[in-house]
């Protein structure tokens, strides 16, 4: 399992699977078709302006043909073509599909997998990891306001509505990484609600999931050990779970493997050395309105130890 790279691309023109490829081809037909029709209409307008004076021939035919028949034919053809290319509703996922639960929060993503070894549910955050070549059924919901799941490389948008579970089938063809973004305005930090997608080979995915299913790594070294104690004395565990250390916190993201994540704060800060301490101490400067308060008054030694502990949770 190679380390995933930071996803940069978020484009409907770079599909990673069949559902997204259908949307891409539809987009091209719409863009090219609209450009051709716009050019033709502008040409007609130019002709009408140049031929001012005399009444143009067959006015009624132009109005009925161009204003009624032409749009009807074009829109009906587009509707039939796009309906034929829309995947059918599936009551049950296909055999062998991976099931992943995603809950959108203000302003981060909770992502849940079933550990095949223990049957336990594993809760992660802000990253969707997938096996390439295998269908994946996403169950999408929200506990607060309407969000929208949108990873252009995977497929279309799906609103995440409080009180409902929506489903989306996705599949990627090759390993890779892509960026997604909440696509429904959901408050102050809607713009910093990114979801990163990483796809592996099937064996790579199994190895990744097995690693994520493990409880938190035991502290190695005095600094990291002090950091684990700080995690408890600073009451980080009131909101965050670290499996094997404190498992009651449910308000914020599960931090059991936070050190292995690509970003902090749902795509806000690349998870590089120094980012963790900045995030903890200056949360409200980095992501104003985030549910976590800044801890700017934490003494530097405690902050250093806490950040070292969280970075160590790979
Ligand atoms: Cu969540 Cu916009």
mmCIF file of C-alpha atoms and ligand atoms in Angstrom:
data_model
loop_
_atom_site.group_PDB
_atom_site.id
_atom_site.type_symbol
_atom_site.label_atom_id
_atom_site.label_comp_id
_atom_site.label_asym_id
_atom_site.label_seq_id
_atom_site.Cartn_x
_atom_site.Cartn_y
_atom_site.Cartn_z
ATOM 1 C CA UNK A 1 0.000 0.000 0.000
ATOM 2 C CA UNK A 2 1.724 3.185 -1.169
ATOM 3 C CA UNK A 3 1.081 6.468 0.612
ATOM 4 C CA UNK A 4 -1.672 8.435 -1.120
ATOM 5 C CA UNK A 5 -0.762 11.785 -2.633
ATOM 6 C CA UNK A 6 -2.657 14.977 -1.897
ATOM 7 C CA UNK A 7 -5.651 15.177 -4.220
ATOM 8 C CA UNK A 8 -5.644 18.352 -6.289
ATOM 9 C CA UNK A 9 -8.076 17.691 -9.074
ATOM 10 C CA UNK A 10 -11.739 18.442 -8.867
ATOM 11 C CA UNK A 11 -13.077 18.460 -12.411
ATOM 12 C CA UNK A 12 -16.161 17.059 -14.112
ATOM 13 C CA UNK A 13 -13.994 16.605 -17.208
ATOM 14 C CA UNK A 14 -11.734 14.012 -15.558
ATOM 15 C CA UNK A 15 -14.045 11.119 -14.676
ATOM 16 C CA UNK A 16 -12.643 8.215 -12.650
ATOM 17 C CA UNK A 17 -15.505 5.794 -13.286
ATOM 18 C CA UNK A 18 -18.499 5.042 -15.466
ATOM 19 C CA UNK A 19 -21.113 7.169 -13.661
ATOM 20 C CA UNK A 20 -18.889 10.249 -13.886
ATOM 21 C CA UNK A 21 -17.943 9.447 -17.508
ATOM 22 C CA UNK A 22 -21.623 9.544 -18.487
ATOM 23 C CA UNK A 23 -21.991 12.970 -16.902
ATOM 24 C CA UNK A 24 -18.845 14.161 -18.674
ATOM 25 C CA UNK A 25 -20.121 13.091 -22.102
ATOM 26 C CA UNK A 26 -23.484 14.710 -21.363
ATOM 27 C CA UNK A 27 -21.674 17.917 -20.332
ATOM 28 C CA UNK A 28 -19.710 17.988 -23.601
ATOM 29 C CA UNK A 29 -22.858 17.494 -25.680
ATOM 30 C CA UNK A 30 -24.566 20.342 -23.793
ATOM 31 C CA UNK A 31 -21.582 22.696 -24.069
ATOM 32 C CA UNK A 32 -20.878 22.064 -27.770
ATOM 33 C CA UNK A 33 -24.590 21.995 -28.638
ATOM 34 C CA UNK A 34 -25.244 25.243 -26.760
ATOM 35 C CA UNK A 35 -22.242 26.896 -28.462
ATOM 36 C CA UNK A 36 -23.481 25.855 -31.929
ATOM 37 C CA UNK A 37 -27.035 27.058 -31.263
ATOM 38 C CA UNK A 38 -25.784 30.342 -29.761
ATOM 39 C CA UNK A 39 -23.583 30.944 -32.808
ATOM 40 C CA UNK A 40 -26.499 30.213 -35.168
ATOM 41 C CA UNK A 41 -28.850 32.555 -33.281
ATOM 42 C CA UNK A 42 -26.238 35.341 -33.283
ATOM 43 C CA UNK A 43 -25.775 34.788 -37.032
ATOM 44 C CA UNK A 44 -29.509 35.135 -37.578
ATOM 45 C CA UNK A 45 -29.553 38.264 -35.428
ATOM 46 C CA UNK A 46 -26.745 39.789 -37.490
ATOM 47 C CA UNK A 47 -28.583 38.914 -40.679
ATOM 48 C CA UNK A 48 -31.807 40.500 -39.369
ATOM 49 C CA UNK A 49 -29.961 43.706 -38.388
ATOM 50 C CA UNK A 50 -28.176 43.947 -41.738
ATOM 51 C CA UNK A 51 -31.390 43.305 -43.679
ATOM 52 C CA UNK A 52 -33.289 46.085 -41.869
ATOM 53 C CA UNK A 53 -35.890 47.858 -43.815
ATOM 54 C CA UNK A 54 -37.772 45.188 -45.683
ATOM 55 C CA UNK A 55 -39.820 42.612 -43.870
ATOM 56 C CA UNK A 56 -37.865 39.294 -43.890
ATOM 57 C CA UNK A 57 -39.459 36.455 -45.825
ATOM 58 C CA UNK A 58 -41.673 33.865 -44.095
ATOM 59 C CA UNK A 59 -41.730 35.486 -40.619
ATOM 60 C CA UNK A 60 -44.304 33.063 -39.220
ATOM 61 C CA UNK A 61 -42.271 30.076 -40.354
ATOM 62 C CA UNK A 62 -39.139 31.411 -38.593
ATOM 63 C CA UNK A 63 -41.012 32.114 -35.363
ATOM 64 C CA UNK A 64 -42.855 28.785 -35.252
ATOM 65 C CA UNK A 65 -39.855 26.792 -36.454
ATOM 66 C CA UNK A 66 -37.133 28.500 -34.432
ATOM 67 C CA UNK A 67 -39.180 29.370 -31.347
ATOM 68 C CA UNK A 68 -41.345 26.257 -30.925
ATOM 69 C CA UNK A 69 -40.445 23.271 -33.098
ATOM 70 C CA UNK A 70 -36.656 23.513 -32.828
ATOM 71 C CA UNK A 71 -36.493 23.790 -28.981
ATOM 72 C CA UNK A 72 -39.094 21.038 -28.623
ATOM 73 C CA UNK A 73 -37.146 18.641 -30.831
ATOM 74 C CA UNK A 74 -33.758 19.457 -29.254
ATOM 75 C CA UNK A 75 -34.981 19.294 -25.628
ATOM 76 C CA UNK A 76 -36.976 16.086 -26.227
ATOM 77 C CA UNK A 77 -33.942 14.442 -27.849
ATOM 78 C CA UNK A 78 -31.705 15.541 -24.944
ATOM 79 C CA UNK A 79 -34.228 14.243 -22.387
ATOM 80 C CA UNK A 80 -34.486 10.840 -24.104
ATOM 81 C CA UNK A 81 -30.720 10.542 -24.499
ATOM 82 C CA UNK A 82 -29.912 11.555 -20.905
ATOM 83 C CA UNK A 83 -32.681 9.315 -19.459
ATOM 84 C CA UNK A 84 -31.233 6.356 -21.343
ATOM 85 C CA UNK A 85 -27.827 7.113 -19.818
ATOM 86 C CA UNK A 86 -29.066 7.621 -16.236
ATOM 87 C CA UNK A 87 -28.312 4.627 -14.012
ATOM 88 C CA UNK A 88 -31.429 2.855 -12.772
ATOM 89 C CA UNK A 89 -32.518 2.975 -9.148
ATOM 90 C CA UNK A 90 -31.099 0.025 -7.251
ATOM 91 C CA UNK A 91 -33.006 -1.139 -4.212
ATOM 92 C CA UNK A 92 -30.143 -3.410 -3.191
ATOM 93 C CA UNK A 93 -26.453 -2.903 -3.877
ATOM 94 C CA UNK A 94 -24.874 -5.394 -6.318
ATOM 95 C CA UNK A 95 -23.236 -8.456 -4.723
ATOM 96 C CA UNK A 96 -19.754 -7.734 -3.410
ATOM 97 C CA UNK A 97 -20.375 -4.003 -3.081
ATOM 98 C CA UNK A 98 -18.597 -2.137 -0.314
ATOM 99 C CA UNK A 99 -20.982 -0.193 1.941
ATOM 100 C CA UNK A 100 -19.773 3.115 3.365
ATOM 101 C CA UNK A 101 -21.790 5.466 5.561
ATOM 102 C CA UNK A 102 -21.121 9.189 5.240
ATOM 103 C CA UNK A 103 -22.622 11.800 7.547
ATOM 104 C CA UNK A 104 -22.099 15.463 6.723
ATOM 105 C CA UNK A 105 -21.640 17.773 9.703
ATOM 106 C CA UNK A 106 -21.083 21.520 9.917
ATOM 107 C CA UNK A 107 -18.308 21.460 8.516
ATOM 108 C CA UNK A 108 -16.717 18.077 8.160
ATOM 109 C CA UNK A 109 -17.471 14.550 6.972
ATOM 110 C CA UNK A 110 -17.905 11.480 9.167
ATOM 111 C CA UNK A 111 -17.088 8.313 7.200
ATOM 112 C CA UNK A 112 -17.948 4.839 8.504
ATOM 113 C CA UNK A 113 -16.770 1.392 7.396
ATOM 114 C CA UNK A 114 -17.463 -2.103 8.671
ATOM 115 C CA UNK A 115 -14.280 -3.918 9.706
ATOM 116 C CA UNK A 116 -14.550 -7.302 7.903
ATOM 117 C CA UNK A 117 -12.373 -8.972 10.564
ATOM 118 C CA UNK A 118 -14.275 -7.968 13.713
ATOM 119 C CA UNK A 119 -17.624 -6.812 12.294
ATOM 120 C CA UNK A 120 -17.189 -3.573 14.242
ATOM 121 C CA UNK A 121 -17.956 -0.214 12.726
ATOM 122 C CA UNK A 122 -14.944 2.053 12.243
ATOM 123 C CA UNK A 123 -15.499 5.800 12.211
ATOM 124 C CA UNK A 124 -13.105 8.019 10.255
ATOM 125 C CA UNK A 125 -13.279 11.555 8.940
ATOM 126 C CA UNK A 126 -12.928 13.710 5.843
ATOM 127 C CA UNK A 127 -11.521 11.008 3.570
ATOM 128 C CA UNK A 128 -13.247 8.365 1.496
ATOM 129 C CA UNK A 129 -10.948 5.435 0.722
ATOM 130 C CA UNK A 130 -12.090 2.952 -1.928
ATOM 131 C CA UNK A 131 -10.961 -0.200 -3.680
ATOM 132 C CA UNK A 132 -10.647 0.345 -7.461
ATOM 133 C CA UNK A 133 -12.828 -1.855 -9.644
ATOM 134 C CA UNK A 134 -15.409 -2.622 -6.932
ATOM 135 C CA UNK A 135 -18.880 -1.072 -6.677
ATOM 136 C CA UNK A 136 -19.329 1.096 -3.590
ATOM 137 C CA UNK A 137 -22.691 2.040 -2.140
ATOM 138 C CA UNK A 138 -22.676 5.243 -0.135
ATOM 139 C CA UNK A 139 -25.356 5.898 2.480
ATOM 140 C CA UNK A 140 -25.543 9.676 2.893
ATOM 141 C CA UNK A 141 -27.157 11.617 5.715
ATOM 142 C CA UNK A 142 -26.899 14.759 7.821
ATOM 143 C CA UNK A 143 -27.822 15.551 11.442
ATOM 144 C CA UNK A 144 -27.917 19.358 11.095
ATOM 145 C CA UNK A 145 -28.555 21.195 7.799
ATOM 146 C CA UNK A 146 -28.669 20.217 4.121
ATOM 147 C CA UNK A 147 -25.237 19.418 2.692
ATOM 148 C CA UNK A 148 -24.475 17.893 -0.690
ATOM 149 C CA UNK A 149 -22.022 15.123 -1.536
ATOM 150 C CA UNK A 150 -20.083 16.006 -4.671
ATOM 151 C CA UNK A 151 -16.916 14.372 -5.931
ATOM 152 C CA UNK A 152 -16.979 15.209 -9.667
ATOM 153 C CA UNK A 153 -14.621 12.339 -10.529
ATOM 154 C CA UNK A 154 -17.077 9.841 -8.990
ATOM 155 C CA UNK A 155 -20.431 11.065 -10.274
ATOM 156 C CA UNK A 156 -23.241 13.516 -9.747
ATOM 157 C CA UNK A 157 -24.227 15.470 -6.662
ATOM 158 C CA UNK A 158 -26.438 13.959 -3.982
ATOM 159 C CA UNK A 159 -28.070 16.164 -1.359
ATOM 160 C CA UNK A 160 -27.661 15.067 2.256
ATOM 161 C CA UNK A 161 -30.935 15.951 3.942
ATOM 162 C CA UNK A 162 -31.520 15.785 7.731
ATOM 163 C CA UNK A 163 -33.829 12.898 8.622
ATOM 164 C CA UNK A 164 -33.236 11.007 5.379
ATOM 165 C CA UNK A 165 -30.687 8.522 4.081
ATOM 166 C CA UNK A 166 -29.844 8.893 0.396
ATOM 167 C CA UNK A 167 -27.853 6.380 -1.600
ATOM 168 C CA UNK A 168 -25.280 6.750 -4.321
ATOM 169 C CA UNK A 169 -23.479 3.994 -6.234
ATOM 170 C CA UNK A 170 -19.941 4.844 -7.269
ATOM 171 C CA UNK A 171 -17.035 2.916 -8.722
ATOM 172 C CA UNK A 172 -13.557 4.001 -9.760
ATOM 173 C CA UNK A 173 -11.570 2.175 -12.427
ATOM 174 C CA UNK A 174 -8.003 2.847 -11.249
ATOM 175 C CA UNK A 175 -6.180 3.769 -8.042
ATOM 176 C CA UNK A 176 -5.786 7.513 -7.628
ATOM 177 C CA UNK A 177 -6.868 10.488 -5.550
ATOM 178 C CA UNK A 178 -9.452 13.167 -6.147
ATOM 179 C CA UNK A 179 -11.028 16.100 -4.381
ATOM 180 C CA UNK A 180 -14.674 16.578 -3.524
ATOM 181 C CA UNK A 181 -16.549 19.442 -1.951
ATOM 182 C CA UNK A 182 -19.828 20.046 -0.143
ATOM 183 C CA UNK A 183 -22.058 21.419 -2.890
ATOM 184 C CA UNK A 184 -24.931 22.914 -0.897
ATOM 185 C CA UNK A 185 -24.411 26.129 1.052
ATOM 186 C CA UNK A 186 -24.446 25.049 4.696
ATOM 187 C CA UNK A 187 -23.142 28.001 6.673
ATOM 188 C CA UNK A 188 -19.996 29.923 7.474
ATOM 189 C CA UNK A 189 -17.430 27.266 6.538
ATOM 190 C CA UNK A 190 -19.245 25.649 3.591
ATOM 191 C CA UNK A 191 -16.220 26.502 1.439
ATOM 192 C CA UNK A 192 -13.867 24.612 3.764
ATOM 193 C CA UNK A 193 -15.787 21.365 3.667
ATOM 194 C CA UNK A 194 -13.660 19.290 1.325
ATOM 195 C CA UNK A 195 -13.739 15.512 1.063
ATOM 196 C CA UNK A 196 -10.686 13.732 -0.275
ATOM 197 C CA UNK A 197 -11.061 10.442 -2.095
ATOM 198 C CA UNK A 198 -8.284 7.853 -2.355
ATOM 199 C CA UNK A 199 -8.628 4.634 -4.372
ATOM 200 C CA UNK A 200 -6.287 1.651 -3.974
ATOM 201 C CA UNK A 201 -5.852 -1.746 -5.549
ATOM 202 C CA UNK A 202 -8.136 -4.289 -3.776
ATOM 203 C CA UNK A 203 -5.187 -5.619 -1.719
ATOM 204 C CA UNK A 204 -4.062 -2.073 -0.899
ATOM 205 C CA UNK A 205 -7.545 -1.196 0.281
ATOM 206 C CA UNK A 206 -7.747 -4.286 2.530
ATOM 207 C CA UNK A 207 -4.405 -3.344 4.076
ATOM 208 C CA UNK A 208 -5.536 0.260 4.600
ATOM 209 C CA UNK A 209 -8.815 -0.826 6.219
ATOM 210 C CA UNK A 210 -7.041 -3.329 8.488
ATOM 211 C CA UNK A 211 -4.669 -0.565 9.642
ATOM 212 C CA UNK A 212 -7.545 1.850 10.292
ATOM 213 C CA UNK A 213 -9.392 -0.829 12.276
ATOM 214 C CA UNK A 214 -6.564 -1.044 14.797
ATOM 215 C CA UNK A 215 -6.870 0.925 18.040
ATOM 216 C CA UNK A 216 -4.612 3.945 18.541
ATOM 217 C CA UNK A 217 -0.863 3.365 18.509
ATOM 218 C CA UNK A 218 0.670 3.194 21.979
ATOM 219 C CA UNK A 219 2.798 6.254 22.807
ATOM 220 C CA UNK A 220 6.475 5.929 21.938
ATOM 221 C CA UNK A 221 8.751 8.279 23.852
ATOM 222 C CA UNK A 222 8.231 10.685 26.744
ATOM 223 C CA UNK A 223 6.949 13.618 24.656
ATOM 224 C CA UNK A 224 4.226 11.555 22.980
ATOM 225 C CA UNK A 225 3.286 10.029 26.331
ATOM 226 C CA UNK A 226 2.896 13.504 27.850
ATOM 227 C CA UNK A 227 0.777 14.367 24.814
ATOM 228 C CA UNK A 228 -1.589 11.477 25.457
ATOM 229 C CA UNK A 229 -1.992 12.634 29.064
ATOM 230 C CA UNK A 230 -2.632 16.186 27.801
ATOM 231 C CA UNK A 231 -5.333 14.834 25.458
ATOM 232 C CA UNK A 232 -7.187 13.656 28.574
ATOM 233 C CA UNK A 233 -6.388 16.510 30.997
ATOM 234 C CA UNK A 234 -7.262 19.165 28.389
ATOM 235 C CA UNK A 235 -10.589 17.319 27.892
ATOM 236 C CA UNK A 236 -10.112 16.828 24.146
ATOM 237 C CA UNK A 237 -11.901 13.516 24.761
ATOM 238 C CA UNK A 238 -15.142 15.358 25.578
ATOM 239 C CA UNK A 239 -15.639 15.737 21.812
ATOM 240 C CA UNK A 240 -13.126 13.362 20.192
ATOM 241 C CA UNK A 241 -12.664 9.608 20.361
ATOM 242 C CA UNK A 242 -9.275 7.925 20.224
ATOM 243 C CA UNK A 243 -10.047 4.208 20.167
ATOM 244 C CA UNK A 244 -8.289 2.407 22.992
ATOM 245 C CA UNK A 245 -7.761 5.650 24.963
ATOM 246 C CA UNK A 246 -11.118 7.451 25.321
ATOM 247 C CA UNK A 247 -14.198 6.450 23.356
ATOM 248 C CA UNK A 248 -17.053 8.689 24.559
ATOM 249 C CA UNK A 249 -16.453 11.803 22.437
ATOM 250 C CA UNK A 250 -18.821 11.975 19.475
ATOM 251 C CA UNK A 251 -19.118 15.694 18.645
ATOM 252 C CA UNK A 252 -15.917 16.015 16.627
ATOM 253 C CA UNK A 253 -14.020 13.736 14.257
ATOM 254 C CA UNK A 254 -12.614 10.432 15.546
ATOM 255 C CA UNK A 255 -8.862 10.981 15.987
ATOM 256 C CA UNK A 256 -7.675 7.365 16.300
ATOM 257 C CA UNK A 257 -5.620 7.684 13.086
ATOM 258 C CA UNK A 258 -5.616 11.460 12.629
ATOM 259 C CA UNK A 259 -1.854 11.460 11.984
ATOM 260 C CA UNK A 260 -2.413 9.472 8.764
ATOM 261 C CA UNK A 261 -4.878 11.963 7.291
ATOM 262 C CA UNK A 262 -3.993 14.090 4.294
ATOM 263 C CA UNK A 263 -5.510 17.282 5.689
ATOM 264 C CA UNK A 264 -6.754 18.792 8.953
ATOM 265 C CA UNK A 265 -10.055 20.653 9.233
ATOM 266 C CA UNK A 266 -11.734 18.969 6.202
ATOM 267 C CA UNK A 267 -9.250 20.026 3.543
ATOM 268 C CA UNK A 268 -8.217 23.238 5.310
ATOM 269 C CA UNK A 269 -4.557 22.538 6.237
ATOM 270 C CA UNK A 270 -2.264 19.937 4.622
ATOM 271 C CA UNK A 271 -1.276 17.589 7.460
ATOM 272 C CA UNK A 272 2.400 18.570 7.509
ATOM 273 C CA UNK A 273 4.717 19.020 10.508
ATOM 274 C CA UNK A 274 3.546 22.046 12.475
ATOM 275 C CA UNK A 275 0.003 21.978 11.086
ATOM 276 C CA UNK A 276 -1.435 20.103 14.085
ATOM 277 C CA UNK A 277 -0.166 22.634 16.647
ATOM 278 C CA UNK A 278 -1.420 25.515 14.499
ATOM 279 C CA UNK A 279 -4.820 23.887 14.104
ATOM 280 C CA UNK A 280 -5.232 23.239 17.857
ATOM 281 C CA UNK A 281 -3.973 26.652 18.998
ATOM 282 C CA UNK A 282 -5.537 28.830 16.271
ATOM 283 C CA UNK A 283 -8.606 26.913 15.095
ATOM 284 C CA UNK A 284 -10.757 30.032 14.904
ATOM 285 C CA UNK A 285 -8.172 31.896 12.804
ATOM 286 C CA UNK A 286 -7.691 28.968 10.432
ATOM 287 C CA UNK A 287 -11.386 28.087 10.139
ATOM 288 C CA UNK A 288 -13.581 30.771 11.768
ATOM 289 C CA UNK A 289 -16.837 29.394 13.097
ATOM 290 C CA UNK A 290 -15.595 25.793 13.374
ATOM 291 C CA UNK A 291 -17.140 24.019 16.360
ATOM 292 C CA UNK A 292 -13.744 23.622 18.061
ATOM 293 C CA UNK A 293 -12.534 26.620 20.093
ATOM 294 C CA UNK A 294 -8.985 27.904 19.678
ATOM 295 C CA UNK A 295 -6.583 26.877 22.431
ATOM 296 C CA UNK A 296 -4.246 29.848 22.087
ATOM 297 C CA UNK A 297 -3.775 30.033 25.874
ATOM 298 C CA UNK A 298 -2.455 26.460 26.185
ATOM 299 C CA UNK A 299 1.117 26.525 27.508
ATOM 300 C CA UNK A 300 3.662 25.861 24.722
ATOM 301 C CA UNK A 301 5.056 22.646 26.280
ATOM 302 C CA UNK A 302 1.583 21.099 26.553
ATOM 303 C CA UNK A 303 0.719 22.175 23.006
ATOM 304 C CA UNK A 304 3.944 20.684 21.665
ATOM 305 C CA UNK A 305 3.298 17.373 23.426
ATOM 306 C CA UNK A 306 -0.364 17.239 22.363
ATOM 307 C CA UNK A 307 0.533 17.947 18.721
ATOM 308 C CA UNK A 308 3.290 15.322 18.826
ATOM 309 C CA UNK A 309 0.804 12.785 20.191
ATOM 310 C CA UNK A 310 -1.819 13.523 17.518
ATOM 311 C CA UNK A 311 0.783 13.422 14.718
ATOM 312 C CA UNK A 312 1.944 10.073 16.105
ATOM 313 C CA UNK A 313 -1.574 8.593 15.698
ATOM 314 C CA UNK A 314 -0.904 7.186 12.220
HETATM 315 CU CU1 LIG B 1 -21.758 21.317 3.986
HETATM 316 CU CU2 LIG B 1 -21.878 23.055 2.382
#
